[in-house]
Coordinates of N, CA and C in Angstrom, one line a residue:
X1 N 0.8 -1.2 0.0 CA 0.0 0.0 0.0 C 0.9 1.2 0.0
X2 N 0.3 2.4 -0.4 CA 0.8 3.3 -0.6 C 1.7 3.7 1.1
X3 N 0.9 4.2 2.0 CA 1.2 3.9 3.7 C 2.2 3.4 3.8
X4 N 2.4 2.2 3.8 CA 3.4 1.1 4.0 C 4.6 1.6 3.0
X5 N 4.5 2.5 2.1 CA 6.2 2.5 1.1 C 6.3 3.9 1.8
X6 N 5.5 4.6 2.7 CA 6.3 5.6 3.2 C 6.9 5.8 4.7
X7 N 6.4 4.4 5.2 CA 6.7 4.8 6.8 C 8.4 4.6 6.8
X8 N 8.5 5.5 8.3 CA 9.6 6.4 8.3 C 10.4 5.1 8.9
X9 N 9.4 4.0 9.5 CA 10.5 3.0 10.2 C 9.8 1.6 9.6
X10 N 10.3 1.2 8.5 CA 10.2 -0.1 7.6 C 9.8 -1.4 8.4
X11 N 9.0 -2.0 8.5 CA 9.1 -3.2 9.0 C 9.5 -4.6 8.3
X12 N 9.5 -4.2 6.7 CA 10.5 -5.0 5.7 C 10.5 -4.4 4.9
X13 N 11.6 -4.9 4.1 CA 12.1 -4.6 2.9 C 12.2 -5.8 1.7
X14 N 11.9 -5.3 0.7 CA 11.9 -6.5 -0.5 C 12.8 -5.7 -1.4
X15 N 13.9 -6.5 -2.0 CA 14.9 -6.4 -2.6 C 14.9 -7.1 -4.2
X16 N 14.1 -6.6 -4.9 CA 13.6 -7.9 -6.0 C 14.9 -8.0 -7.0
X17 N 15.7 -7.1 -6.9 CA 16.9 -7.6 -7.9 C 17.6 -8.3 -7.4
X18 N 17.7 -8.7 -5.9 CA 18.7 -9.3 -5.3 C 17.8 -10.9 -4.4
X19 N 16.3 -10.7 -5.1 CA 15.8 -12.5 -4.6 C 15.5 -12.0 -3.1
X20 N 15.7 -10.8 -1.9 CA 15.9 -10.8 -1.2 C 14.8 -10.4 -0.4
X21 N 14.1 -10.6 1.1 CA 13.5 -9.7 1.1 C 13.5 -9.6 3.1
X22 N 13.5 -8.8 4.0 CA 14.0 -8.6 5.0 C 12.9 -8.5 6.0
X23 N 13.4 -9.0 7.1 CA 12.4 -8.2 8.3 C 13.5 -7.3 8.9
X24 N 13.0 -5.8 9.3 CA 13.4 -4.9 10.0 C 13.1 -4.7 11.1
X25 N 14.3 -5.1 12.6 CA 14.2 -4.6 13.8 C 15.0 -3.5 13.9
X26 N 14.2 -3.2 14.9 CA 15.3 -2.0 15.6 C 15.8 -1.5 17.3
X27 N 16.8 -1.5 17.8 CA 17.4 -0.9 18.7 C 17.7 0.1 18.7
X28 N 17.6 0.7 20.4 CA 17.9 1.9 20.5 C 19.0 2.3 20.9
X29 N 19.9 3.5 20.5 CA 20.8 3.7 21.2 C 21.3 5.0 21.0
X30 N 22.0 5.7 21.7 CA 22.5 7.2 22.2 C 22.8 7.9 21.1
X31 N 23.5 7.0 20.1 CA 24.4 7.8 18.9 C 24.0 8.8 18.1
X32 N 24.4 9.5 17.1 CA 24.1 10.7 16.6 C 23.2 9.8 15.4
X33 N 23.8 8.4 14.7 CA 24.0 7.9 13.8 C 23.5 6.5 14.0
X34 N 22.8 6.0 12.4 CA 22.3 4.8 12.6 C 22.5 3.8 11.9
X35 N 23.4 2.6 12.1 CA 24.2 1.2 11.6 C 23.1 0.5 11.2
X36 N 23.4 -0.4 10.3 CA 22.6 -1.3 10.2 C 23.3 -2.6 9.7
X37 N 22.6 -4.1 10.2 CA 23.6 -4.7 10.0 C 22.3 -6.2 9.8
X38 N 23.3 -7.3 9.0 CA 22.3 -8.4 8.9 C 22.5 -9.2 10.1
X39 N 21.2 -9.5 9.9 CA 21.6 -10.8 11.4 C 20.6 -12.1 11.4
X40 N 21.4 -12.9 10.4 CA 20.4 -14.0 10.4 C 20.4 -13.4 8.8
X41 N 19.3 -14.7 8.3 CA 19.2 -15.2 6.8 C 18.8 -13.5 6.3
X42 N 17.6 -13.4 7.0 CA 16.9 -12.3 6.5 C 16.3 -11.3 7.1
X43 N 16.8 -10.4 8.3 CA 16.8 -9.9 9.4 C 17.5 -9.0 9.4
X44 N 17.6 -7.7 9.3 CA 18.2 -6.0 8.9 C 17.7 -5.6 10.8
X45 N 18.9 -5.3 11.4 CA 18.4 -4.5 12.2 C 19.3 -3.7 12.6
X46 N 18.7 -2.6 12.9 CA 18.8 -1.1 12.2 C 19.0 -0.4 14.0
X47 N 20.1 0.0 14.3 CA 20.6 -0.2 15.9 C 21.4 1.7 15.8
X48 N 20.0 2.7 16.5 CA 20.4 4.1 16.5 C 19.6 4.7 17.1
X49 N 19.4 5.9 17.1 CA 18.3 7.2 17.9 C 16.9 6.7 17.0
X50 N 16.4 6.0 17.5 CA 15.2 5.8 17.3 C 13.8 7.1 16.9
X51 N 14.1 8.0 17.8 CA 13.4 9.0 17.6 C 13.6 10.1 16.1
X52 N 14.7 9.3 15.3 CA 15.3 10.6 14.4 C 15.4 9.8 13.2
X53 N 13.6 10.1 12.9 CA 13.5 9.3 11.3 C 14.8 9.6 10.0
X54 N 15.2 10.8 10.4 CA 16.4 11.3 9.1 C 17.8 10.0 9.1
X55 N 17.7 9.9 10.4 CA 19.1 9.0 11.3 C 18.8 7.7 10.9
X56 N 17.2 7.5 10.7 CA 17.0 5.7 10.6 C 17.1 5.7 9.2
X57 N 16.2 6.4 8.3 CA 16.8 6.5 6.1 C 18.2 7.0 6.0
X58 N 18.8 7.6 7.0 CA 20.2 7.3 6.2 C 20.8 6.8 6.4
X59 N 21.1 5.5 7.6 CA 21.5 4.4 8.0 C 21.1 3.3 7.0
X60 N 19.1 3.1 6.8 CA 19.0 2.3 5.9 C 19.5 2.7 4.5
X61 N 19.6 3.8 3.7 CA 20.0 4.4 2.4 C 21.8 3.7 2.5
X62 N 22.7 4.1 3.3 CA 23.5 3.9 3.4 C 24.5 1.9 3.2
X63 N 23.5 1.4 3.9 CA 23.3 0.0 4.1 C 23.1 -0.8 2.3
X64 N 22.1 -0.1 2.3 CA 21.5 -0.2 0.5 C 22.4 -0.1 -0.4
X65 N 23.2 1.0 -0.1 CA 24.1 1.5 -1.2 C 25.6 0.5 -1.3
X66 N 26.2 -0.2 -0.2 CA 26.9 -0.6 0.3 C 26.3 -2.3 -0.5
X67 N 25.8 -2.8 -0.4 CA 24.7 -3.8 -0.9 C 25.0 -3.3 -2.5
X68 N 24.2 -2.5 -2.8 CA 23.8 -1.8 -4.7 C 25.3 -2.2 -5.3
X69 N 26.7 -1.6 -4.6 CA 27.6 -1.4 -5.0 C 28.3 -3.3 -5.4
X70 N 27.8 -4.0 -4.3 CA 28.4 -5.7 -4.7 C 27.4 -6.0 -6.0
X71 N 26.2 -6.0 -4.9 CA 25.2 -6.9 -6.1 C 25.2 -5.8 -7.7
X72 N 24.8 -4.8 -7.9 CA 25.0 -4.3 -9.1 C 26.5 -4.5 -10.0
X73 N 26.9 -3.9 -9.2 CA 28.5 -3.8 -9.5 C 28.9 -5.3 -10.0
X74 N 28.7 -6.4 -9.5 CA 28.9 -7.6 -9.8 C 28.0 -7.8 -11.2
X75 N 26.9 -7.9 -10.9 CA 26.0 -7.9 -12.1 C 26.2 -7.0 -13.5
X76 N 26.8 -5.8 -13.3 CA 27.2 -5.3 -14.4 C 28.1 -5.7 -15.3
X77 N 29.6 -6.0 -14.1 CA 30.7 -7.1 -15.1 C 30.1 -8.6 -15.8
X78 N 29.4 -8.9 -14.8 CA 28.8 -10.1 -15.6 C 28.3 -9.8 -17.1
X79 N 27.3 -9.3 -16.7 CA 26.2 -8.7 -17.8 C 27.7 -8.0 -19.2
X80 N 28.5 -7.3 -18.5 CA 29.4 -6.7 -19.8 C 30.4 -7.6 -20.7
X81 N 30.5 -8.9 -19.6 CA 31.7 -9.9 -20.3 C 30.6 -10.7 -21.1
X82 N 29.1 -10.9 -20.8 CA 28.9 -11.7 -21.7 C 28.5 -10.8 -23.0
X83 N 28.5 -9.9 -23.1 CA 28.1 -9.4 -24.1 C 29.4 -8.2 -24.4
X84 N 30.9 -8.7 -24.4 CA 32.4 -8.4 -24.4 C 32.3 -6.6 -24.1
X85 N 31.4 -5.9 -23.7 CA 31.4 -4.6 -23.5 C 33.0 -4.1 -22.6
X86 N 33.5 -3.2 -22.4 CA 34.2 -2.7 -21.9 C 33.7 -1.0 -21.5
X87 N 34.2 -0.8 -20.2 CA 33.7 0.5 -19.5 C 34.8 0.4 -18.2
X88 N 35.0 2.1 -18.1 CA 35.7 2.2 -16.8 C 35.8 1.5 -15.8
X89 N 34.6 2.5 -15.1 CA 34.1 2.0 -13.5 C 32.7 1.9 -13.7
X90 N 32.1 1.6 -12.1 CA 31.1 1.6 -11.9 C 31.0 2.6 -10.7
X91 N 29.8 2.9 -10.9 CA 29.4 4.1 -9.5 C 28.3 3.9 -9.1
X92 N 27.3 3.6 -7.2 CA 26.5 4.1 -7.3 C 25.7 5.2 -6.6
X93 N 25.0 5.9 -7.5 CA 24.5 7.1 -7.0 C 22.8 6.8 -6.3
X94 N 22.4 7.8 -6.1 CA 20.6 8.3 -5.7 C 20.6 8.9 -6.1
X95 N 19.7 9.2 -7.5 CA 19.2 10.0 -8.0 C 17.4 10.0 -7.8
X96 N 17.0 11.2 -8.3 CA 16.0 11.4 -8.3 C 15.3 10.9 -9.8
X97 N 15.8 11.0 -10.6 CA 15.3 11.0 -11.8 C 15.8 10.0 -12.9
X98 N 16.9 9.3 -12.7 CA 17.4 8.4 -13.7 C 17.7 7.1 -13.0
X99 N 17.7 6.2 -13.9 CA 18.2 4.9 -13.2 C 19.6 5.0 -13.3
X100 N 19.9 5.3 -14.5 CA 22.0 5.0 -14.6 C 22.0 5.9 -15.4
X101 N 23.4 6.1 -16.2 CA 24.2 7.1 -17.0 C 25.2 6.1 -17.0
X102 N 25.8 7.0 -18.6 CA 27.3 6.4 -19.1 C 28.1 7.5 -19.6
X103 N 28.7 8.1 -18.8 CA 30.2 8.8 -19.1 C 30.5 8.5 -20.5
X104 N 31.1 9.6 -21.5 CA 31.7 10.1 -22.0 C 33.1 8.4 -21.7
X105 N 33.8 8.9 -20.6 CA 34.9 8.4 -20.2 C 34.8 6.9 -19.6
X106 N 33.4 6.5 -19.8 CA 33.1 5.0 -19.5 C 33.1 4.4 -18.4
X107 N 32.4 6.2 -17.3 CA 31.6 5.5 -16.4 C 30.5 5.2 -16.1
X108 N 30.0 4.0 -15.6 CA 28.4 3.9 -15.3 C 27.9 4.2 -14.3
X109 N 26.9 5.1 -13.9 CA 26.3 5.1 -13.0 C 25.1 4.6 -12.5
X110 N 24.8 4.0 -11.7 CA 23.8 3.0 -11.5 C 22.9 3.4 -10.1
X111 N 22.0 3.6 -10.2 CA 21.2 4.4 -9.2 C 20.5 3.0 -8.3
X112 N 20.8 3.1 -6.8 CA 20.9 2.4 -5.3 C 19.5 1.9 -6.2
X113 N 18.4 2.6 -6.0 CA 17.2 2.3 -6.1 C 16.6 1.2 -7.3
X114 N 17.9 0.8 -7.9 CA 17.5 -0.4 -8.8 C 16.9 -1.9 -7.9
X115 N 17.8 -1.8 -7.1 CA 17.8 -2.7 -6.0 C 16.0 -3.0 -5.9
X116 N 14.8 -1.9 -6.4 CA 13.8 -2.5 -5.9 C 12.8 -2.7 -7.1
X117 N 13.6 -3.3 -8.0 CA 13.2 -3.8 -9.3 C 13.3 -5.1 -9.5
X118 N 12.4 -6.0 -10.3 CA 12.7 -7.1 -10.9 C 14.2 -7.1 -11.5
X119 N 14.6 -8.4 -11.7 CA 16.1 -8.6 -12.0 C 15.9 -8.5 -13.7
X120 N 14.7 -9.1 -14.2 CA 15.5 -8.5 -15.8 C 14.8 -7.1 -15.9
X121 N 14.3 -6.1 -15.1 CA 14.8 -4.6 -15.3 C 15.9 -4.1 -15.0
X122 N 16.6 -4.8 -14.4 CA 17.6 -4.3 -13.9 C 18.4 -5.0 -14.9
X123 N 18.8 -6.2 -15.5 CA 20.0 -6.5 -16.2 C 19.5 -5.7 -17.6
X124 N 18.3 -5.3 -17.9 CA 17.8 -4.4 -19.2 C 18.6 -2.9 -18.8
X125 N 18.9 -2.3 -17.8 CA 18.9 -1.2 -17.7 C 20.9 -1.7 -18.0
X126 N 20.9 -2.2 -16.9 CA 22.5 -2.6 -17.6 C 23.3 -2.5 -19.0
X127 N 22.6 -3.4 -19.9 CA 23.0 -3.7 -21.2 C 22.0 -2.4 -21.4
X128 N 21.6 -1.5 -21.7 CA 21.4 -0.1 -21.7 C 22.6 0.9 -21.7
X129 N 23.4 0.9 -20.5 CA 24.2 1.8 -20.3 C 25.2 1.1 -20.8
X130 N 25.9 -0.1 -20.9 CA 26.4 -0.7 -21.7 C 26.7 -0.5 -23.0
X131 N 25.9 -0.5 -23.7 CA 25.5 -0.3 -25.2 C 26.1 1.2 -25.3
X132 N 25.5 2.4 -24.3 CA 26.5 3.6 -24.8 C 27.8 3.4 -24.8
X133 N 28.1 2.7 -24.1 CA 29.6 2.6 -24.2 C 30.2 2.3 -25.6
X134 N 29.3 1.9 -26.4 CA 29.9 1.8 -28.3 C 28.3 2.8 -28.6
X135 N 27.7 3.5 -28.1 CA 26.8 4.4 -28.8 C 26.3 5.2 -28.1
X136 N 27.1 6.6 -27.9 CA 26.9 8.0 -26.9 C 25.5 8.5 -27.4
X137 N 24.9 7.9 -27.6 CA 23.6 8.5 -28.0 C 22.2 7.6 -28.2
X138 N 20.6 7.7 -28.2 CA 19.6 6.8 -28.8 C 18.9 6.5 -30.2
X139 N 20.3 6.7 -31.1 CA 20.2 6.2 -32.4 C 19.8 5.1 -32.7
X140 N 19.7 5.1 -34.0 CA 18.5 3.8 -34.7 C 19.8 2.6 -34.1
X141 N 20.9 3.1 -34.0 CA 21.8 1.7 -34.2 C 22.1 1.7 -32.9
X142 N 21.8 2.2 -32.0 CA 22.1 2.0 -30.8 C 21.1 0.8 -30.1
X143 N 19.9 1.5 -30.5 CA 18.5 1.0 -30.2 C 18.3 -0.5 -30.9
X144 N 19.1 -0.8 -32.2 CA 19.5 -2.3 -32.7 C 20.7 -3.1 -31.8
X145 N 21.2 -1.9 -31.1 CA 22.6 -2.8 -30.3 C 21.8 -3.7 -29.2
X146 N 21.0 -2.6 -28.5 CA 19.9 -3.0 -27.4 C 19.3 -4.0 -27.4
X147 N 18.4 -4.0 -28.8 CA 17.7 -5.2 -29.7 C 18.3 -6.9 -29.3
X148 N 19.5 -6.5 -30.3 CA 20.2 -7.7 -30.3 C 20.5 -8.4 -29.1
X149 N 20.5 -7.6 -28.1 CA 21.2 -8.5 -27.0 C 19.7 -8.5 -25.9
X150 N 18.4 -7.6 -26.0 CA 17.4 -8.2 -25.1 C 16.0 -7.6 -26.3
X151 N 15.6 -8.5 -26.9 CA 14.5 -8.5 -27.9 C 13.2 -7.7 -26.8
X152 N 13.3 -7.9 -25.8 CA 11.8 -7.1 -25.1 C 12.6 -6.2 -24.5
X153 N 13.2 -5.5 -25.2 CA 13.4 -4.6 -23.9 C 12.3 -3.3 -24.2
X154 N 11.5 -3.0 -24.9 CA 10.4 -1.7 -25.1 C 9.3 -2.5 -23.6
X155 N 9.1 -4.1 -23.7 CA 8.1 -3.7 -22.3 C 9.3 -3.8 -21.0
X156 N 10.5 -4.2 -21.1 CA 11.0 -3.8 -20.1 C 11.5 -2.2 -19.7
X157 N 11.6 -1.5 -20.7 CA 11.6 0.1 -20.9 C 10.5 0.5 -19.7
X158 N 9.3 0.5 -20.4 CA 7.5 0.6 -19.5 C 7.6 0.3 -18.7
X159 N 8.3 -1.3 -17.6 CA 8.5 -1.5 -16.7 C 9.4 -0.5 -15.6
X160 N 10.0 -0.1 -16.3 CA 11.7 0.6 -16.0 C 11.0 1.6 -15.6
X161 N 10.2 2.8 -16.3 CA 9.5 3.9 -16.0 C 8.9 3.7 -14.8
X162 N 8.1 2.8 -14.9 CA 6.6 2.2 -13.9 C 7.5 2.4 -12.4
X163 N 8.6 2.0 -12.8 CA 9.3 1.3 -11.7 C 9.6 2.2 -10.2
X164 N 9.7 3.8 -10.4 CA 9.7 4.8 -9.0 C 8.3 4.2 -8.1
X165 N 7.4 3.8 -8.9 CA 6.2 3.5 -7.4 C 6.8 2.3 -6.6
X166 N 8.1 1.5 -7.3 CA 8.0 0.5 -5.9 C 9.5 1.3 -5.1
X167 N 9.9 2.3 -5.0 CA 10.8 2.6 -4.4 C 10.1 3.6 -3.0
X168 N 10.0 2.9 -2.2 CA 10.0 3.8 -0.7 C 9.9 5.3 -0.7
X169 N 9.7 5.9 0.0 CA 9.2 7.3 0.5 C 11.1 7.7 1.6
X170 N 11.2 6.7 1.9 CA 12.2 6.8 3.0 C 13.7 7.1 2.2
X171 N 13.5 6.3 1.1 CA 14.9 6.6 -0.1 C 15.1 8.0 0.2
X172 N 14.0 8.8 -0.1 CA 14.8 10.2 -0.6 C 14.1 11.0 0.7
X173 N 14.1 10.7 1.8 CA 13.7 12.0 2.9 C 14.2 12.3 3.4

């Protein structure tokens, strides 16, 4: 429900690009600042100032991003050696408005918030930024590079847009 993707203190999290999906406890404690750590198969608990919703999303944001950077980051080189791409680095950001970007200089940027997408939107957005890496632009031939390596990707595009309603309220507060 709408409710449930904005409260300030999660009682789970579903991680659909990573299979994953969590129960969230929490402890309280003095610090300025809020850790978060696994405990158990599927159990996130989230150990700070309880009273200071900013302290508990950037603890969880931070946790995420730390996560986004293996599981993406891993998934990208995959996703680029089978389809022999080459690119710098990888980065990940929070953006408000984009899933990824590709540098000029062949970096990718890959936005935390993929994490709460199905897995082939997310390996579609990959071989996406991928593909600039031999096409700085959304030319007919770019759009055939895309083709060739994921034939659906126009309803996985739709999906990709659709995709900010399953990202939390908490991501960006």
């Amino acid at each position: 429900t709408a409710a449930a993707m904005d409260e300030k203190h999660p009682v789970s999290i579903k991680l659909p690009a990573t299979g994953r999906h969590y129960a969230v406890e929490y402890e309280h404690a003095g610090e300025s600042t809020a850790r978060v750590r696994v405990a158990g198969e599927n159990v996130l608990v989230v150990r700070g100032p309880l009273h200071d919703d900013r302290a508990i999303a950037a603890g969880l944001r931070s946790w995420l991003a730390d996560l986004a950077q293996h599981q993406l980051g891993n998934e990208l080189a995959r996703v680029a050696a089978e389809g022999q791409f080459r690119y710098a680095r990888a980065q990940i950001r929070r953006q408000r408005t984009r899933w990824g970007s590709c540098s000029a200089s062949g970096t990718i940027s890959l936005n935390v918030c993929l994490l709460f997408l199905r897995p082939p939107v997310v390996r579609y957005l990959l071989l996406h930024e991928l593909c600039h890496t031999r096409h700085m632009n959304h030319s007919a031939k770019f759009w055939a590079l895309v083709e060739s390596f994921e034939p659906d990707y126009r309803a996985l595009d739709q999906e990709l847009l659709r995709g900010w309603q399953s990202v939390p309220g908490w991501m960006f507060s």
